[in-house]
mmCIF file of C-alpha atoms in Angstrom:
data_model
loop_
_atom_site.group_PDB
_atom_site.id
_atom_site.type_symbol
_atom_site.label_atom_id
_atom_site.label_comp_id
_atom_site.label_asym_id
_atom_site.label_seq_id
_atom_site.Cartn_x
_atom_site.Cartn_y
_atom_site.Cartn_z
ATOM 1 C CA UNK A 512 89.055 114.306 107.175
ATOM 2 C CA UNK A 513 92.722 114.073 106.282
ATOM 3 C CA UNK A 514 93.707 115.790 103.077
ATOM 4 C CA UNK A 515 95.563 113.439 100.753
ATOM 5 C CA UNK A 516 98.869 114.978 99.821
ATOM 6 C CA UNK A 517 101.717 113.683 97.682
ATOM 7 C CA UNK A 518 104.481 111.204 98.259
ATOM 8 C CA UNK A 519 107.950 112.240 97.154
ATOM 9 C CA UNK A 520 109.816 109.363 95.505
ATOM 10 C CA UNK A 521 113.570 109.918 95.229
ATOM 11 C CA UNK A 522 114.910 107.455 92.665
ATOM 12 C CA UNK A 523 118.176 109.144 91.681
ATOM 13 C CA UNK A 524 121.098 107.002 92.935
ATOM 14 C CA UNK A 525 123.306 108.646 95.580
ATOM 15 C CA UNK A 526 121.030 111.672 95.944
ATOM 16 C CA UNK A 527 120.995 113.454 99.313
ATOM 17 C CA UNK A 528 117.989 114.992 101.027
ATOM 18 C CA UNK A 529 118.429 118.183 102.998
ATOM 19 C CA UNK A 530 116.318 120.899 104.588
ATOM 20 C CA UNK A 531 116.113 124.485 103.408
ATOM 21 C CA UNK A 532 113.571 126.460 105.395
ATOM 22 C CA UNK A 533 110.280 124.605 104.952
ATOM 23 C CA UNK A 534 111.464 122.720 101.864
ATOM 24 C CA UNK A 535 113.069 119.350 101.228
ATOM 25 C CA UNK A 536 115.914 119.742 98.742
ATOM 26 C CA UNK A 537 117.236 116.864 96.615
ATOM 27 C CA UNK A 538 120.969 117.230 95.919
ATOM 28 C CA UNK A 539 123.472 115.226 93.906
ATOM 29 C CA UNK A 540 127.075 116.179 93.226
ATOM 30 C CA UNK A 541 126.400 119.637 94.725
ATOM 31 C CA UNK A 542 123.604 120.232 92.203
ATOM 32 C CA UNK A 543 120.026 120.872 93.311
ATOM 33 C CA UNK A 544 117.740 118.432 91.488
ATOM 34 C CA UNK A 545 114.499 119.531 93.108
ATOM 35 C CA UNK A 546 112.915 121.567 95.897
ATOM 36 C CA UNK A 547 109.520 120.616 97.326
ATOM 37 C CA UNK A 548 107.558 122.340 100.135
ATOM 38 C CA UNK A 549 107.120 120.004 103.080
ATOM 39 C CA UNK A 550 103.507 121.055 103.596
ATOM 40 C CA UNK A 551 102.689 119.360 100.252
ATOM 41 C CA UNK A 552 103.947 115.971 101.416
ATOM 42 C CA UNK A 553 102.541 113.065 103.394
ATOM 43 C CA UNK A 554 105.615 110.890 102.927
ATOM 44 C CA UNK A 555 109.083 110.626 101.394
ATOM 45 C CA UNK A 556 110.493 107.371 99.990
ATOM 46 C CA UNK A 557 114.131 107.193 98.998
ATOM 47 C CA UNK A 558 115.392 104.389 96.757
ATOM 48 C CA UNK A 559 118.979 103.187 96.802
ATOM 49 C CA UNK A 560 121.590 104.879 98.953
ATOM 50 C CA UNK A 561 119.775 108.135 99.525
ATOM 51 C CA UNK A 562 120.841 109.910 102.701
ATOM 52 C CA UNK A 563 119.010 112.560 104.683
ATOM 53 C CA UNK A 564 120.239 115.382 106.906
ATOM 54 C CA UNK A 565 119.447 115.332 110.640
ATOM 55 C CA UNK A 566 117.649 118.660 110.202
ATOM 56 C CA UNK A 567 115.310 117.193 107.572
ATOM 57 C CA UNK A 568 114.689 114.071 109.659
ATOM 58 C CA UNK A 569 113.793 116.264 112.627
ATOM 59 C CA UNK A 570 111.405 118.383 110.577
ATOM 60 C CA UNK A 571 109.717 115.289 109.102
ATOM 61 C CA UNK A 572 109.202 113.943 112.624
ATOM 62 C CA UNK A 573 107.770 117.293 113.722
ATOM 63 C CA UNK A 574 105.368 117.484 110.775
ATOM 64 C CA UNK A 575 104.365 113.824 110.854
ATOM 65 C CA UNK A 576 105.890 113.081 107.435
ATOM 66 C CA UNK A 577 106.946 109.446 107.116
ATOM 67 C CA UNK A 578 110.498 109.049 105.767
ATOM 68 C CA UNK A 579 111.170 105.567 104.370
ATOM 69 C CA UNK A 580 114.211 104.020 102.728
ATOM 70 C CA UNK A 581 114.048 101.186 100.178
ATOM 71 C CA UNK A 582 116.635 99.519 97.987
ATOM 72 C CA UNK A 583 116.677 100.442 94.293
ATOM 73 C CA UNK A 584 114.520 97.368 93.674
ATOM 74 C CA UNK A 585 111.914 98.111 96.340
ATOM 75 C CA UNK A 586 113.159 96.076 99.320
ATOM 76 C CA UNK A 587 112.334 97.817 102.585
ATOM 77 C CA UNK A 588 115.349 99.034 104.561
ATOM 78 C CA UNK A 589 113.961 101.277 107.286
ATOM 79 C CA UNK A 590 111.679 104.176 108.145
ATOM 80 C CA UNK A 591 111.599 107.229 110.376
ATOM 81 C CA UNK A 592 108.323 108.201 111.983
ATOM 82 C CA UNK A 593 107.298 110.744 114.562
ATOM 83 C CA UNK A 594 105.117 110.493 117.617
ATOM 84 C CA UNK A 595 102.090 108.257 117.158
ATOM 85 C CA UNK A 596 98.898 110.267 116.915
ATOM 86 C CA UNK A 597 95.810 109.535 118.955
ATOM 87 C CA UNK A 598 95.524 108.615 122.599
ATOM 88 C CA UNK A 599 96.990 105.820 124.621
ATOM 89 C CA UNK A 600 93.572 104.254 125.213
ATOM 90 C CA UNK A 601 93.164 103.483 121.488
ATOM 91 C CA UNK A 602 96.557 101.817 121.260
ATOM 92 C CA UNK A 603 95.994 99.826 124.458
ATOM 93 C CA UNK A 604 92.684 98.597 123.031
ATOM 94 C CA UNK A 605 94.521 97.565 119.846
ATOM 95 C CA UNK A 606 97.097 95.607 121.842
ATOM 96 C CA UNK A 607 94.404 93.865 123.860
ATOM 97 C CA UNK A 608 92.623 92.761 120.685
ATOM 98 C CA UNK A 609 95.919 91.575 119.193
ATOM 99 C CA UNK A 610 96.372 89.293 122.216
ATOM 100 C CA UNK A 611 92.791 87.995 122.064
ATOM 101 C CA UNK A 612 92.564 85.160 119.498
ATOM 102 C CA UNK A 613 88.818 85.447 119.020
ATOM 103 C CA UNK A 614 88.704 89.212 118.599
ATOM 104 C CA UNK A 615 91.747 89.426 116.335
ATOM 105 C CA UNK A 616 90.319 86.621 114.199
ATOM 106 C CA UNK A 617 87.083 88.584 113.674
ATOM 107 C CA UNK A 618 89.028 91.516 112.210
ATOM 108 C CA UNK A 619 91.340 89.266 110.179
ATOM 109 C CA UNK A 620 88.274 87.515 108.781
ATOM 110 C CA UNK A 621 86.907 90.828 107.468
ATOM 111 C CA UNK A 622 90.250 91.760 105.908
ATOM 112 C CA UNK A 623 90.186 88.506 103.931
ATOM 113 C CA UNK A 624 86.510 88.864 103.040
ATOM 114 C CA UNK A 625 87.319 92.241 101.514
ATOM 115 C CA UNK A 626 90.306 90.828 99.670
ATOM 116 C CA UNK A 627 88.420 87.900 98.131
ATOM 117 C CA UNK A 628 85.364 89.976 97.281
ATOM 118 C CA UNK A 629 87.474 92.547 95.424
ATOM 119 C CA UNK A 630 89.571 89.876 93.723
ATOM 120 C CA UNK A 631 86.406 88.220 92.439
ATOM 121 C CA UNK A 632 85.103 91.470 90.999
ATOM 122 C CA UNK A 633 88.345 92.044 89.119
ATOM 123 C CA UNK A 634 87.549 88.818 87.264
ATOM 124 C CA UNK A 635 83.852 89.626 86.850
ATOM 125 C CA UNK A 636 84.637 93.018 85.339
ATOM 126 C CA UNK A 637 87.064 91.432 82.907
ATOM 127 C CA UNK A 638 84.339 89.036 81.752
ATOM 128 C CA UNK A 639 81.880 91.892 81.376
ATOM 129 C CA UNK A 640 84.171 94.317 79.562
ATOM 130 C CA UNK A 641 86.204 91.918 77.393
ATOM 131 C CA UNK A 642 83.911 88.940 76.819
ATOM 132 C CA UNK A 643 85.085 88.530 73.214
ATOM 133 C CA UNK A 644 88.784 88.542 74.100
ATOM 134 C CA UNK A 645 89.056 86.257 77.123
ATOM 135 C CA UNK A 646 88.140 82.701 78.075
ATOM 136 C CA UNK A 647 84.930 83.629 79.873
ATOM 137 C CA UNK A 648 84.176 80.040 80.893
ATOM 138 C CA UNK A 649 87.479 79.649 82.730
ATOM 139 C CA UNK A 650 87.240 83.070 84.357
ATOM 140 C CA UNK A 651 83.641 82.458 85.456
ATOM 141 C CA UNK A 652 84.661 79.115 86.922
ATOM 142 C CA UNK A 653 87.391 80.839 88.945
ATOM 143 C CA UNK A 654 84.928 83.517 90.027
ATOM 144 C CA UNK A 655 82.585 80.816 91.273
ATOM 145 C CA UNK A 656 85.408 79.191 93.236
ATOM 146 C CA UNK A 657 86.176 82.563 94.813
ATOM 147 C CA UNK A 658 82.524 82.952 95.765
ATOM 148 C CA UNK A 659 82.729 79.571 97.497
ATOM 149 C CA UNK A 660 85.908 80.745 99.233
ATOM 150 C CA UNK A 661 84.094 83.821 100.521
ATOM 151 C CA UNK A 662 81.387 81.591 101.985
ATOM 152 C CA UNK A 663 84.055 79.382 103.595
ATOM 153 C CA UNK A 664 85.705 82.452 105.142
ATOM 154 C CA UNK A 665 82.390 83.503 106.648
ATOM 155 C CA UNK A 666 81.889 80.008 108.092
ATOM 156 C CA UNK A 667 85.396 79.332 109.418
ATOM 157 C CA UNK A 668 86.337 80.069 113.022
ATOM 158 C CA UNK A 669 90.116 79.826 113.340
ATOM 159 C CA UNK A 670 93.090 81.675 111.882
ATOM 160 C CA UNK A 671 94.851 78.623 110.441
ATOM 161 C CA UNK A 672 91.800 77.655 108.385
ATOM 162 C CA UNK A 673 91.379 81.275 107.300
ATOM 163 C CA UNK A 674 94.950 81.434 105.990
ATOM 164 C CA UNK A 675 94.461 78.151 104.164
ATOM 165 C CA UNK A 676 91.342 79.412 102.402
ATOM 166 C CA UNK A 677 93.057 82.675 101.500
ATOM 167 C CA UNK A 678 96.109 80.873 100.126
ATOM 168 C CA UNK A 679 94.019 78.544 97.963
ATOM 169 C CA UNK A 680 91.957 81.482 96.665
ATOM 170 C CA UNK A 681 95.090 83.448 95.803
ATOM 171 C CA UNK A 682 96.451 80.491 93.852
ATOM 172 C CA UNK A 683 93.210 80.235 91.852
ATOM 173 C CA UNK A 684 93.178 83.971 91.141
ATOM 174 C CA UNK A 685 96.786 84.138 89.986
ATOM 175 C CA UNK A 686 96.101 81.053 87.887
ATOM 176 C CA UNK A 687 93.937 83.194 85.571
ATOM 177 C CA UNK A 688 95.821 86.475 86.001
ATOM 178 C CA UNK A 689 97.588 86.078 82.661
ATOM 179 C CA UNK A 690 94.232 86.043 80.860
ATOM 180 C CA UNK A 691 93.565 89.623 81.940
ATOM 181 C CA UNK A 692 96.671 90.784 80.074
ATOM 182 C CA UNK A 693 95.227 91.650 76.672
ATOM 183 C CA UNK A 694 98.112 93.502 75.027
ATOM 184 C CA UNK A 695 101.819 92.628 74.662
ATOM 185 C CA UNK A 696 100.865 89.083 75.683
ATOM 186 C CA UNK A 697 103.991 87.431 74.349
ATOM 187 C CA UNK A 698 106.251 89.966 76.104
ATOM 188 C CA UNK A 699 104.431 90.097 79.460
ATOM 189 C CA UNK A 700 103.695 86.519 80.466
ATOM 190 C CA UNK A 701 102.567 85.699 84.005
ATOM 191 C CA UNK A 702 102.854 82.018 84.978
ATOM 192 C CA UNK A 703 102.784 82.257 88.761
ATOM 193 C CA UNK A 704 103.482 84.635 91.626
ATOM 194 C CA UNK A 705 107.203 84.869 92.391
ATOM 195 C CA UNK A 706 108.443 87.240 95.084
ATOM 196 C CA UNK A 707 112.038 86.958 96.246
ATOM 197 C CA UNK A 708 113.172 87.559 93.638
ATOM 198 C CA UNK A 709 110.471 88.361 91.064
ATOM 199 C CA UNK A 710 111.274 86.300 87.965
ATOM 200 C CA UNK A 711 109.361 88.256 85.329
ATOM 201 C CA UNK A 712 108.316 91.835 84.590
ATOM 202 C CA UNK A 713 104.740 91.387 85.854
ATOM 203 C CA UNK A 714 105.931 90.049 89.210
ATOM 204 C CA UNK A 715 108.508 92.826 89.426
ATOM 205 C CA UNK A 716 105.766 95.443 89.129
ATOM 206 C CA UNK A 717 103.457 93.651 91.553
ATOM 207 C CA UNK A 718 106.134 93.307 94.239
ATOM 208 C CA UNK A 719 107.292 96.895 93.834
ATOM 209 C CA UNK A 720 103.791 98.365 94.077
ATOM 210 C CA UNK A 721 102.698 96.059 96.925
ATOM 211 C CA UNK A 722 105.618 97.503 98.893
ATOM 212 C CA UNK A 723 104.453 101.049 98.209
ATOM 213 C CA UNK A 724 100.873 100.169 99.132
ATOM 214 C CA UNK A 725 101.984 98.580 102.407
ATOM 215 C CA UNK A 726 103.779 101.761 103.419
ATOM 216 C CA UNK A 727 100.801 103.912 102.513
ATOM 217 C CA UNK A 728 98.643 101.659 104.686
ATOM 218 C CA UNK A 729 101.132 102.037 107.544
ATOM 219 C CA UNK A 730 101.100 105.839 107.158
ATOM 220 C CA UNK A 731 97.294 105.840 107.258
ATOM 221 C CA UNK A 732 97.223 103.739 110.424
ATOM 222 C CA UNK A 733 99.768 105.984 112.123
ATOM 223 C CA UNK A 734 97.717 109.029 111.135
ATOM 224 C CA UNK A 735 94.633 107.749 113.002
ATOM 225 C CA UNK A 736 96.622 106.742 116.072
ATOM 226 C CA UNK A 737 97.043 103.001 115.563
ATOM 227 C CA UNK A 738 100.308 101.089 115.805
ATOM 228 C CA UNK A 739 101.089 99.789 112.275
ATOM 229 C CA UNK A 740 103.444 97.146 113.695
ATOM 230 C CA UNK A 741 100.798 95.271 115.706
ATOM 231 C CA UNK A 742 98.515 93.298 113.411
ATOM 232 C CA UNK A 743 95.578 90.914 113.569
ATOM 233 C CA UNK A 744 96.111 88.750 110.463
ATOM 234 C CA UNK A 745 99.880 88.909 109.998
ATOM 235 C CA UNK A 746 101.857 87.750 113.007
ATOM 236 C CA UNK A 747 104.075 90.196 114.837
ATOM 237 C CA UNK A 748 107.710 90.250 113.797
ATOM 238 C CA UNK A 749 110.369 92.850 114.666
ATOM 239 C CA UNK A 750 110.436 95.547 111.995
ATOM 240 C CA UNK A 751 107.373 94.274 110.113
ATOM 241 C CA UNK A 752 104.407 96.624 109.649
ATOM 242 C CA UNK A 753 101.961 93.795 110.359
ATOM 243 C CA UNK A 754 98.809 95.921 110.595
ATOM 244 C CA UNK A 755 99.831 97.788 107.437
ATOM 245 C CA UNK A 756 100.072 94.428 105.653
ATOM 246 C CA UNK A 757 96.669 93.487 107.093
ATOM 247 C CA UNK A 758 94.960 96.644 105.867
ATOM 248 C CA UNK A 759 96.459 96.496 102.385
ATOM 249 C CA UNK A 760 94.945 93.046 101.728
ATOM 250 C CA UNK A 761 91.618 94.609 100.715
ATOM 251 C CA UNK A 762 93.382 96.881 98.211
ATOM 252 C CA UNK A 763 95.915 94.559 96.559
ATOM 253 C CA UNK A 764 93.784 93.570 93.586
ATOM 254 C CA UNK A 765 91.759 96.737 93.072
ATOM 255 C CA UNK A 766 94.671 99.168 93.379
ATOM 256 C CA UNK A 767 97.848 97.325 92.422
ATOM 257 C CA UNK A 768 96.738 94.407 90.218
ATOM 258 C CA UNK A 769 94.345 96.499 88.112
ATOM 259 C CA UNK A 770 97.002 99.184 87.825
ATOM 260 C CA UNK A 771 99.671 96.745 86.585
ATOM 261 C CA UNK A 772 97.268 95.234 84.046
ATOM 262 C CA UNK A 773 96.380 98.741 82.826
ATOM 263 C CA UNK A 774 100.046 99.686 82.448
ATOM 264 C CA UNK A 775 100.587 96.670 80.212
ATOM 265 C CA UNK A 776 97.337 96.894 78.242
ATOM 266 C CA UNK A 777 97.788 100.603 77.559
ATOM 267 C CA UNK A 778 101.448 100.035 76.647
ATOM 268 C CA UNK A 779 102.638 102.401 79.346
ATOM 269 C CA UNK A 780 105.363 99.863 80.060
ATOM 270 C CA UNK A 781 107.349 97.966 77.464
ATOM 271 C CA UNK A 782 109.586 94.882 77.552
ATOM 272 C CA UNK A 783 112.798 96.910 77.309
ATOM 273 C CA UNK A 784 111.840 98.738 80.530
ATOM 274 C CA UNK A 785 113.121 95.693 82.448
ATOM 275 C CA UNK A 786 116.433 93.941 82.967
ATOM 276 C CA UNK A 787 117.049 90.324 83.973
ATOM 277 C CA UNK A 788 119.960 89.883 86.393
ATOM 278 C CA UNK A 789 122.305 86.900 86.608
ATOM 279 C CA UNK A 790 120.291 85.315 89.437
ATOM 280 C CA UNK A 791 117.124 85.450 87.298
ATOM 281 C CA UNK A 792 115.604 88.434 89.084
ATOM 282 C CA UNK A 793 113.834 90.957 86.864
ATOM 283 C CA UNK A 794 114.207 94.630 87.804
ATOM 284 C CA UNK A 795 113.199 98.016 86.416
ATOM 285 C CA UNK A 796 115.301 100.349 84.394
ATOM 286 C CA UNK A 797 115.579 103.738 86.093
ATOM 287 C CA UNK A 798 113.356 105.645 83.659
ATOM 288 C CA UNK A 799 110.651 102.970 83.841
ATOM 289 C CA UNK A 800 110.550 103.225 87.625
ATOM 290 C CA UNK A 801 110.041 106.983 87.404
ATOM 291 C CA UNK A 802 107.246 106.596 84.856
ATOM 292 C CA UNK A 803 105.477 103.950 86.946
ATOM 293 C CA UNK A 804 105.686 106.110 90.065
ATOM 294 C CA UNK A 805 104.246 109.089 88.183
ATOM 295 C CA UNK A 806 101.373 106.947 86.904
ATOM 296 C CA UNK A 807 100.813 105.575 90.429
ATOM 297 C CA UNK A 808 100.456 109.091 91.826
ATOM 298 C CA UNK A 809 97.979 109.922 89.069
ATOM 299 C CA UNK A 810 96.021 106.736 89.781
ATOM 300 C CA UNK A 811 95.577 107.739 93.416
ATOM 301 C CA UNK A 812 93.907 110.990 92.327
ATOM 302 C CA UNK A 813 91.093 109.229 90.432
ATOM 303 C CA UNK A 814 87.704 109.696 92.088
ATOM 304 C CA UNK A 815 85.513 106.985 93.613
ATOM 305 C CA UNK A 816 82.464 106.785 95.867
ATOM 306 C CA UNK A 817 83.360 104.953 99.062
ATOM 307 C CA UNK A 818 81.125 101.867 99.271
ATOM 308 C CA UNK A 819 80.497 102.191 103.030
ATOM 309 C CA UNK A 820 80.440 105.926 103.741
ATOM 310 C CA UNK A 821 79.062 106.934 100.278
ATOM 311 C CA UNK A 822 81.479 109.892 100.276
ATOM 312 C CA UNK A 823 83.199 110.888 97.049
ATOM 313 C CA UNK A 824 86.968 110.845 97.361
ATOM 314 C CA UNK A 825 90.090 109.944 95.432
ATOM 315 C CA UNK A 826 91.549 106.447 95.529
ATOM 316 C CA UNK A 827 94.420 107.627 97.696
ATOM 317 C CA UNK A 828 91.944 108.616 100.407
ATOM 318 C CA UNK A 829 90.206 105.235 100.631
ATOM 319 C CA UNK A 830 92.904 103.532 102.662
ATOM 320 C CA UNK A 831 92.836 106.406 105.184
ATOM 321 C CA UNK A 832 89.083 106.032 105.539
ATOM 322 C CA UNK A 833 89.493 102.304 106.181
ATOM 323 C CA UNK A 834 92.098 103.085 108.850
ATOM 324 C CA UNK A 835 89.614 105.484 110.459
ATOM 325 C CA UNK A 836 86.867 102.854 110.380
ATOM 326 C CA UNK A 837 89.210 100.321 111.963
ATOM 327 C CA UNK A 838 90.095 102.787 114.715
ATOM 328 C CA UNK A 839 86.395 103.454 115.358
ATOM 329 C CA UNK A 840 85.743 99.737 115.706
ATOM 330 C CA UNK A 841 88.673 99.270 118.081
ATOM 331 C CA UNK A 842 87.416 102.186 120.199
ATOM 332 C CA UNK A 843 84.026 100.479 120.413
ATOM 333 C CA UNK A 844 82.170 103.031 118.279
ATOM 334 C CA UNK A 845 81.126 100.409 115.696
ATOM 335 C CA UNK A 846 79.802 96.862 115.991
ATOM 336 C CA UNK A 847 82.172 95.501 113.323
ATOM 337 C CA UNK A 848 84.953 96.608 111.011
ATOM 338 C CA UNK A 849 83.459 97.106 107.511
ATOM 339 C CA UNK A 850 85.871 95.932 104.771
ATOM 340 C CA UNK A 851 86.229 97.924 101.567
ATOM 341 C CA UNK A 852 83.986 96.137 99.046
ATOM 342 C CA UNK A 853 84.528 97.455 95.513
ATOM 343 C CA UNK A 854 82.235 96.736 92.595
#
């Protein structure tokens, strides 16, 4: 069982990452801002124009530490990864499934089943916990539609229909998302999902954290020997971590959406944490980004019982377990891939 370690987020503009012994050192203007032992890290993400020394890159490759670079606003720029773990037979089996429409559809179908199931329970929990503060009738109606969508996913037999059902379900879910925001309602208004660019603070947080989640999914897949660039639901595209995007679908609502709603409802973010640019895009202030990342790390340490294995683990571990289960299915050790069904 892989031990869940920490991710180092470097948000200081123009910082430089170097190697000192077995430590990564963050430097700016010849001043050392931080020193972290590499054995405590599973990944490093640099925001902005962060550079890294060849020695550090080499050590990260040797230790299997993923080194990723994003823009200051969370747009993916590139990543450095070492040798893929596992054996060639596992990866060849993955590639064969990716080229087999029927087999890849079966896995994609389970990814979407997990996504819709978890999305529905986000709504159900809101009705249960805040019945006096939300429009229960509207939320229950959406929940019922999502239940119908789950049944349609189980009955469908082609990828195009599957994507259509998933898209319609996502539209219904985001149509009631604003109701789950119970505090600071006039300051944090969510009308619809906007991505490139995000046009409000809620969308800015969602897009930012979805990017982080996708990379954590890709790290998990690499750790069990799978190729994160060859997916079953998302089509292959140069530079896109398609299987990472596939795997994260089950966790979007239960990890990111719930987290963003909690940040707002607990007033851990405030309206002045965000800036609107001339093109309408809404972005974080630097201090807000640091606070959100710290809260995200803390969130991943919260404990949960895995619904399939019944093992107790922290939230950060769950995506690694799902990657392991997917690898077992691809190897032929399981009859089906079991999606993560949270309740």
